[in-house]
Coordinates of C-alpha atoms and ligand atoms in Angstrom, one line a residue:
M1 CA 85.7 110.5 254.1
S2 CA 87.5 113.7 253.7
S3 CA 90.2 114.1 251.0
V4 CA 92.9 116.5 250.0
F5 CA 91.0 116.9 246.7
D6 CA 88.0 118.4 248.5
D7 CA 89.7 121.8 248.6
L8 CA 90.1 122.1 244.8
V9 CA 87.3 124.4 244.0
G10 CA 85.7 124.0 240.6
Q11 CA 88.2 121.4 239.4
E12 CA 86.0 118.3 239.3
H13 CA 87.2 117.5 235.8
I14 CA 90.8 116.8 236.9
I15 CA 90.1 115.2 240.3
D16 CA 88.9 112.0 238.7
I17 CA 92.1 111.7 236.6
L18 CA 94.3 112.3 239.7
Q19 CA 92.4 109.8 241.8
K20 CA 92.9 107.2 239.1
A21 CA 96.6 108.0 239.0
V22 CA 96.9 107.6 242.7
A23 CA 95.2 104.2 242.6
A24 CA 97.4 103.1 239.7
S25 CA 100.5 104.3 241.5
R26 CA 100.1 101.7 244.3
T27 CA 101.5 99.1 241.9
G28 CA 104.8 101.0 242.0
E29 CA 104.9 100.9 238.2
E30 CA 104.2 103.4 235.6
S31 CA 101.1 102.9 233.6
Q32 CA 98.6 104.6 231.4
E33 CA 97.0 106.3 234.4
M34 CA 100.2 107.0 236.4
T35 CA 103.1 108.7 234.8
H36 CA 106.1 110.4 236.4
A37 CA 105.9 113.9 234.8
W38 CA 102.8 116.2 234.9
V39 CA 102.2 119.9 234.0
F40 CA 99.4 121.8 235.8
T41 CA 98.3 124.9 234.0
G42 CA 95.6 127.4 234.8
P43 CA 95.0 131.2 235.3
P44 CA 96.4 132.8 238.4
G45 CA 94.3 131.9 241.4
S46 CA 92.8 128.8 239.9
G47 CA 94.9 126.8 242.3
R48 CA 97.3 125.0 240.1
S49 CA 99.9 124.6 242.8
S50 CA 97.2 123.6 245.4
A51 CA 96.2 120.9 242.9
A52 CA 99.8 119.7 242.5
V53 CA 100.4 119.7 246.3
A54 CA 97.1 117.7 246.8
F55 CA 98.3 115.2 244.3
A56 CA 101.7 114.9 246.0
Q57 CA 99.9 114.3 249.3
A58 CA 97.7 111.6 247.9
L59 CA 100.7 109.8 246.3
I60 CA 102.6 109.5 249.6
C61 CA 99.5 109.1 252.0
P62 CA 98.7 105.5 252.9
N63 CA 95.0 106.4 252.6
N64 CA 95.2 108.1 249.1
G65 CA 95.2 111.6 250.5
C66 CA 93.1 111.7 253.6
G67 CA 94.4 115.2 254.5
T68 CA 94.7 114.3 258.2
C69 CA 97.5 111.8 258.7
S70 CA 101.1 112.8 259.4
D71 CA 102.2 112.1 255.9
C72 CA 99.6 114.4 254.4
N73 CA 100.4 117.2 256.9
S74 CA 104.2 117.0 256.5
A75 CA 103.9 116.8 252.7
K76 CA 102.0 120.0 252.6
T77 CA 104.5 122.0 254.7
S78 CA 107.6 120.6 252.9
G79 CA 108.5 118.6 256.0
H80 CA 108.2 115.2 254.3
P81 CA 111.4 113.5 253.3
D82 CA 109.9 112.3 250.0
V83 CA 108.2 115.5 249.0
E84 CA 109.9 118.7 247.8
I85 CA 107.9 121.8 247.1
I86 CA 109.9 124.3 245.1
R87 CA 108.6 127.9 245.6
T88 CA 110.4 130.6 243.8
E89 CA 110.9 134.0 245.4
G90 CA 113.2 135.4 242.7
L91 CA 112.4 136.3 239.1
S92 CA 114.0 133.1 237.8
I93 CA 115.0 129.6 238.7
K94 CA 118.7 129.2 237.9
V95 CA 120.6 126.1 236.8
E96 CA 122.6 125.9 240.0
E97 CA 119.3 125.6 242.0
I98 CA 118.2 122.7 239.7
R99 CA 121.6 120.9 240.0
E100 CA 121.3 121.2 243.8
L101 CA 117.8 119.9 243.7
L102 CA 118.8 116.9 241.5
T103 CA 121.5 115.9 244.0
R104 CA 118.9 116.0 246.8
V105 CA 116.4 113.9 245.0
A106 CA 119.0 111.4 243.6
W107 CA 118.3 109.0 246.6
A108 CA 115.6 106.4 246.6
P109 CA 112.4 107.5 248.4
S110 CA 112.7 106.9 252.1
M111 CA 109.3 105.2 252.5
G112 CA 109.7 102.9 249.5
G113 CA 107.0 104.5 247.4
W114 CA 107.4 107.6 245.3
R115 CA 109.4 110.8 245.7
V116 CA 107.5 113.8 244.5
V117 CA 108.8 117.2 243.4
V118 CA 106.3 120.1 243.1
M119 CA 107.7 123.0 241.1
E120 CA 105.3 125.9 241.6
D121 CA 106.8 128.3 239.0
A122 CA 108.1 126.1 236.2
D123 CA 107.7 129.1 233.9
R124 CA 110.5 130.8 235.7
L125 CA 113.1 128.2 234.8
T126 CA 116.0 129.7 232.8
E127 CA 116.8 127.8 229.6
S128 CA 119.9 126.1 231.1
A129 CA 117.9 125.2 234.2
A130 CA 115.1 123.7 232.1
N131 CA 117.6 121.6 230.1
A132 CA 119.1 120.3 233.4
L133 CA 115.6 119.4 234.6
L134 CA 114.8 117.8 231.2
K135 CA 117.7 115.3 231.7
A136 CA 116.3 114.3 235.1
I137 CA 112.8 113.9 233.7
E138 CA 114.1 111.7 230.9
E139 CA 116.0 109.4 233.2
P140 CA 114.0 106.1 233.4
G141 CA 113.0 104.3 236.6
T142 CA 114.0 106.9 239.2
R143 CA 110.7 106.7 241.1
T144 CA 110.6 110.5 241.2
V145 CA 107.4 112.2 240.1
W146 CA 107.6 115.7 238.7
L147 CA 104.7 118.0 239.1
L148 CA 105.3 121.3 237.3
C149 CA 103.0 124.3 237.5
A150 CA 102.8 127.2 235.0
P151 CA 100.2 129.7 233.8
T152 CA 100.0 128.1 230.3
L153 CA 101.6 125.3 228.4
H154 CA 103.6 127.8 226.3
D155 CA 105.5 128.9 229.4
V156 CA 107.1 125.5 229.6
L157 CA 110.0 124.4 227.2
P158 CA 108.5 122.3 224.4
T159 CA 111.0 119.5 225.1
I160 CA 109.8 119.3 228.7
R161 CA 106.1 119.6 228.1
S162 CA 106.2 116.9 225.4
R163 CA 107.2 114.5 228.2
C164 CA 104.6 115.5 230.6
R165 CA 100.9 114.8 231.0
H166 CA 99.0 118.0 230.9
L167 CA 96.1 119.1 233.3
Q168 CA 94.4 122.3 232.6
L169 CA 92.6 124.0 235.6
R170 CA 89.6 126.2 235.2
T171 CA 88.7 129.5 236.7
P172 CA 86.1 128.5 239.4
S173 CA 82.7 130.1 239.0
L174 CA 81.6 133.1 241.0
Q175 CA 79.1 130.9 242.9
A176 CA 81.8 128.3 243.8
V177 CA 84.2 130.9 245.1
T178 CA 81.4 132.6 247.1
N179 CA 80.5 129.2 248.7
V180 CA 84.0 128.5 249.7
L181 CA 84.4 131.9 251.4
I182 CA 81.1 131.4 253.3
N183 CA 81.6 127.7 254.2
R184 CA 85.3 127.3 254.6
D185 CA 86.4 130.8 255.8
N186 CA 83.2 131.8 257.7
I187 CA 82.8 135.1 255.8
A188 CA 79.4 136.8 255.8
P189 CA 77.4 136.2 252.5
G190 CA 77.4 139.8 251.4
M191 CA 81.1 140.3 251.8
A192 CA 81.8 136.9 250.2
D193 CA 79.7 137.8 247.2
F194 CA 81.5 141.2 246.8
A195 CA 85.0 139.7 247.2
A196 CA 84.3 136.8 244.8
R197 CA 82.9 139.1 242.2
V198 CA 85.7 141.6 242.1
S199 CA 88.4 138.9 242.4
Q200 CA 87.0 137.2 239.3
G201 CA 87.6 133.6 240.4
H202 CA 90.9 134.2 242.2
I203 CA 90.2 132.4 245.5
G204 CA 93.3 133.6 247.3
R205 CA 92.7 137.2 246.3
A206 CA 89.1 137.0 247.3
K207 CA 89.9 135.7 250.7
Y208 CA 92.6 138.3 251.2
L209 CA 90.2 141.1 250.2
A210 CA 87.3 139.8 252.4
T211 CA 89.4 139.5 255.5
N212 CA 91.6 142.7 255.2
E213 CA 90.1 146.1 255.5
S214 CA 93.1 148.1 254.5
V215 CA 93.3 146.1 251.3
R216 CA 89.7 146.9 250.6
S217 CA 90.1 150.6 251.2
N218 CA 93.2 150.7 248.9
R219 CA 91.2 149.0 246.2
K220 CA 88.5 151.6 246.6
I221 CA 91.0 154.4 245.9
I222 CA 92.4 152.5 242.9
M223 CA 89.0 152.0 241.4
Q224 CA 88.3 155.8 241.6
L225 CA 91.4 156.6 239.5
P226 CA 89.7 156.3 236.1
L227 CA 87.3 159.0 237.2
Q228 CA 90.0 161.4 238.1
L229 CA 91.9 161.7 234.9
G230 CA 90.7 165.2 233.9
S231 CA 94.2 166.5 232.9
L232 CA 97.7 165.3 232.2
A233 CA 98.8 166.5 235.7
A234 CA 96.0 164.4 237.2
A235 CA 97.1 161.4 235.1
F236 CA 100.7 161.6 236.5
Q237 CA 99.2 162.0 240.0
A238 CA 97.1 158.9 239.4
A239 CA 100.1 156.9 238.3
Q240 CA 102.0 157.9 241.4
T241 CA 99.1 157.0 243.7
L242 CA 98.8 153.6 242.0
V243 CA 102.5 152.8 242.4
D244 CA 102.6 154.1 246.0
L245 CA 99.6 152.0 247.1
A246 CA 100.9 148.8 245.4
T247 CA 104.4 149.3 246.9
Q248 CA 102.9 149.8 250.3
E249 CA 100.7 146.7 250.1
A250 CA 103.7 144.6 248.9
N251 CA 106.0 145.9 251.6
E252 CA 103.6 145.3 254.4
S253 CA 103.5 141.6 253.6
S254 CA 107.2 141.2 253.0
D255 CA 108.9 143.3 255.8
E256 CA 107.8 141.0 258.6
R257 CA 108.8 137.9 256.7
D258 CA 112.3 139.4 255.8
E259 CA 113.1 140.1 259.4
K260 CA 112.1 136.6 260.5
E261 CA 114.2 135.0 257.8
I262 CA 117.3 136.9 258.8
E263 CA 116.8 136.1 262.5
K264 CA 116.5 132.4 261.7
L265 CA 119.6 132.5 259.6
Q266 CA 121.6 134.3 262.3
E267 CA 120.4 131.7 264.8
A268 CA 121.6 128.9 262.5
Y269 CA 125.1 130.4 262.3
G270 CA 125.3 131.7 265.8
K271 CA 125.5 135.5 266.2
G272 CA 128.8 137.1 265.1
A273 CA 130.1 134.0 263.3
T274 CA 132.1 134.9 260.1
G275 CA 130.1 132.7 257.7
G276 CA 126.9 134.3 259.0
A277 CA 127.6 137.8 257.7
K278 CA 128.1 136.5 254.1
A279 CA 125.0 134.3 254.3
V280 CA 122.9 137.3 255.6
K281 CA 124.2 139.4 252.7
E282 CA 123.1 136.7 250.2
L283 CA 119.7 136.5 251.8
E284 CA 119.2 140.2 251.7
K285 CA 120.0 140.2 248.0
E286 CA 117.4 137.5 247.5
Q287 CA 114.9 139.4 249.6
K288 CA 115.4 142.5 247.5
S289 CA 114.7 140.7 244.3
R290 CA 111.6 139.1 245.9
A291 CA 110.4 142.6 247.0
T292 CA 110.8 143.9 243.4
R293 CA 108.7 141.0 242.2
M294 CA 106.0 141.5 244.8
V295 CA 105.7 145.2 243.9
R296 CA 105.3 144.3 240.3
D297 CA 102.7 141.6 241.1
S298 CA 100.8 144.1 243.3
I299 CA 100.8 146.8 240.5
D300 CA 99.6 144.1 238.1
G301 CA 96.7 143.3 240.4
A302 CA 95.8 147.0 240.6
L303 CA 95.8 147.2 236.8
L304 CA 93.5 144.2 236.6
D305 CA 91.2 145.9 239.0
I306 CA 91.1 149.0 236.9
A307 CA 90.5 146.9 233.8
T308 CA 87.3 145.7 235.4
F309 CA 86.1 149.3 235.5
Y310 CA 86.4 149.7 231.8
R311 CA 85.1 146.2 231.2
D312 CA 81.9 147.2 233.1
V313 CA 81.7 150.5 231.1
M314 CA 81.9 148.4 227.9
M315 CA 79.1 146.1 229.2
V316 CA 76.9 149.1 229.9
Q317 CA 77.7 150.7 226.5
S318 CA 76.7 147.4 224.8
G319 CA 73.5 147.2 226.8
A320 CA 74.5 144.2 229.0
T321 CA 74.3 145.4 232.6
E322 CA 73.3 142.2 234.5
S323 CA 76.9 140.8 234.7
M324 CA 78.5 144.0 236.1
I325 CA 81.5 143.3 238.4
N326 CA 81.7 146.6 240.3
T327 CA 78.0 146.9 241.3
D328 CA 79.0 149.2 244.1
M329 CA 80.0 151.8 241.4
R330 CA 77.0 151.3 239.2
E331 CA 76.0 155.0 239.0
Q332 CA 79.6 156.2 238.3
I333 CA 80.1 153.5 235.6
E334 CA 76.8 154.4 233.9
N335 CA 77.6 158.1 233.8
Y336 CA 81.1 157.3 232.4
A337 CA 79.6 155.0 229.8
S338 CA 77.1 157.6 228.5
S339 CA 79.7 160.4 228.3
H340 CA 82.5 158.4 226.6
P341 CA 82.6 156.7 223.1
T342 CA 82.5 152.9 223.0
H343 CA 85.5 152.6 220.7
S344 CA 87.7 154.4 223.2
T345 CA 86.8 152.0 225.9
I346 CA 88.2 149.1 223.9
L347 CA 91.4 151.1 223.3
K348 CA 91.7 151.8 227.1
I349 CA 91.4 148.1 227.9
N350 CA 94.0 147.3 225.3
A351 CA 96.3 150.0 226.9
I352 CA 96.0 148.3 230.3
M353 CA 96.9 145.0 228.8
D354 CA 99.9 146.5 227.0
A355 CA 101.1 148.1 230.3
R356 CA 100.8 144.7 232.0
T357 CA 103.0 143.1 229.3
N358 CA 105.6 145.9 229.6
L359 CA 105.6 145.5 233.4
A360 CA 106.2 141.7 233.0
Q361 CA 109.2 142.6 230.8
N362 CA 110.8 144.6 233.6
T363 CA 110.1 148.1 232.5
A364 CA 110.2 150.8 235.2
P365 CA 106.8 150.5 237.0
L366 CA 106.2 154.3 237.5
V367 CA 107.1 155.2 233.9
T368 CA 104.8 152.4 232.6
C369 CA 101.9 153.5 234.8
E370 CA 102.4 157.2 233.8
A371 CA 102.3 156.2 230.1
L372 CA 99.2 154.2 230.8
M373 CA 97.4 156.9 232.7
C374 CA 98.0 159.4 229.9
R375 CA 96.4 157.0 227.5
L376 CA 93.4 156.4 229.8
A377 CA 93.0 160.2 230.3
K378 CA 92.1 160.7 226.6
P379 CA 88.4 161.1 226.0
Ligands
LIG1 ZN1 96.9 111.1 254.6

């Protein structure tokens, strides 16, 4: 029989725990297996929110998460009265949003079982929002199950994480990702292998790359940047290229969505109504902050790609060539490795990681990339 847990690639170690929790949840009581607060952590792309959503489905499905019934389907698309999936588009989750959520989930579950709240970005809770949430988690007997997702346990307030059961997802193996792309997404084996390798276990990214030619050609341009840093002028040019491509990629995916959202909102208010204009303005503000975040995420992805170039260079310099990520650039990587000192490769990888940290702290993207490219341009 099929199950919502089938899609969790490389996470066999937590599926057993979740299935036991689902079985125990049928008593309607809390127990050693079934608790009402969980934290799912794992590297980007490991599927922490997919795991949490699958668990939510299994908890409300009469067949323990069959993946095909109406409860399973509506839970996945946020259409189930007893399942809330909180996806954050902005940079933070504010206390007002949590208060509003708490009034929504204050009612008893409509089907008599559990109410489940999945919070995909618990790391973005402001401190006051986290404290409001904490009160709700501490309240006994509400029959609400909290499934929080975050990159690491450190991203969650200690007072909250101490009340949650923790599940750590793994980065799926290269082979596991390749198999999913071939079997689930019907991608040709050669392309699946390439996409899985350069995405380093990030399934969503791998699929995006394998099915999108313009994304692949952008990546190719980005991967050539380390080879074009012959002068400071070239370094500044490379930074500009990186930011331009990342912005373009982010905008392509958000423009269409923005328009649809505004249309929907206007429909809801009726064109020309007075309340509508204000709501549209609010929405546009939110869309702007989401766009900023998407550009940052996109630059971060490009920086991780460039890091794989230097990682491969270091592998060659240390004599380990069999685990090369960018096999399509083997000759260029080998040339670079033999004409640059090993110690500078390590400094360059560190420089990329510093730039990512700065970017996450909201420094101006172009300035950050310029400073980085200047450091990478050194021999
Ligand atoms: Zn079901």
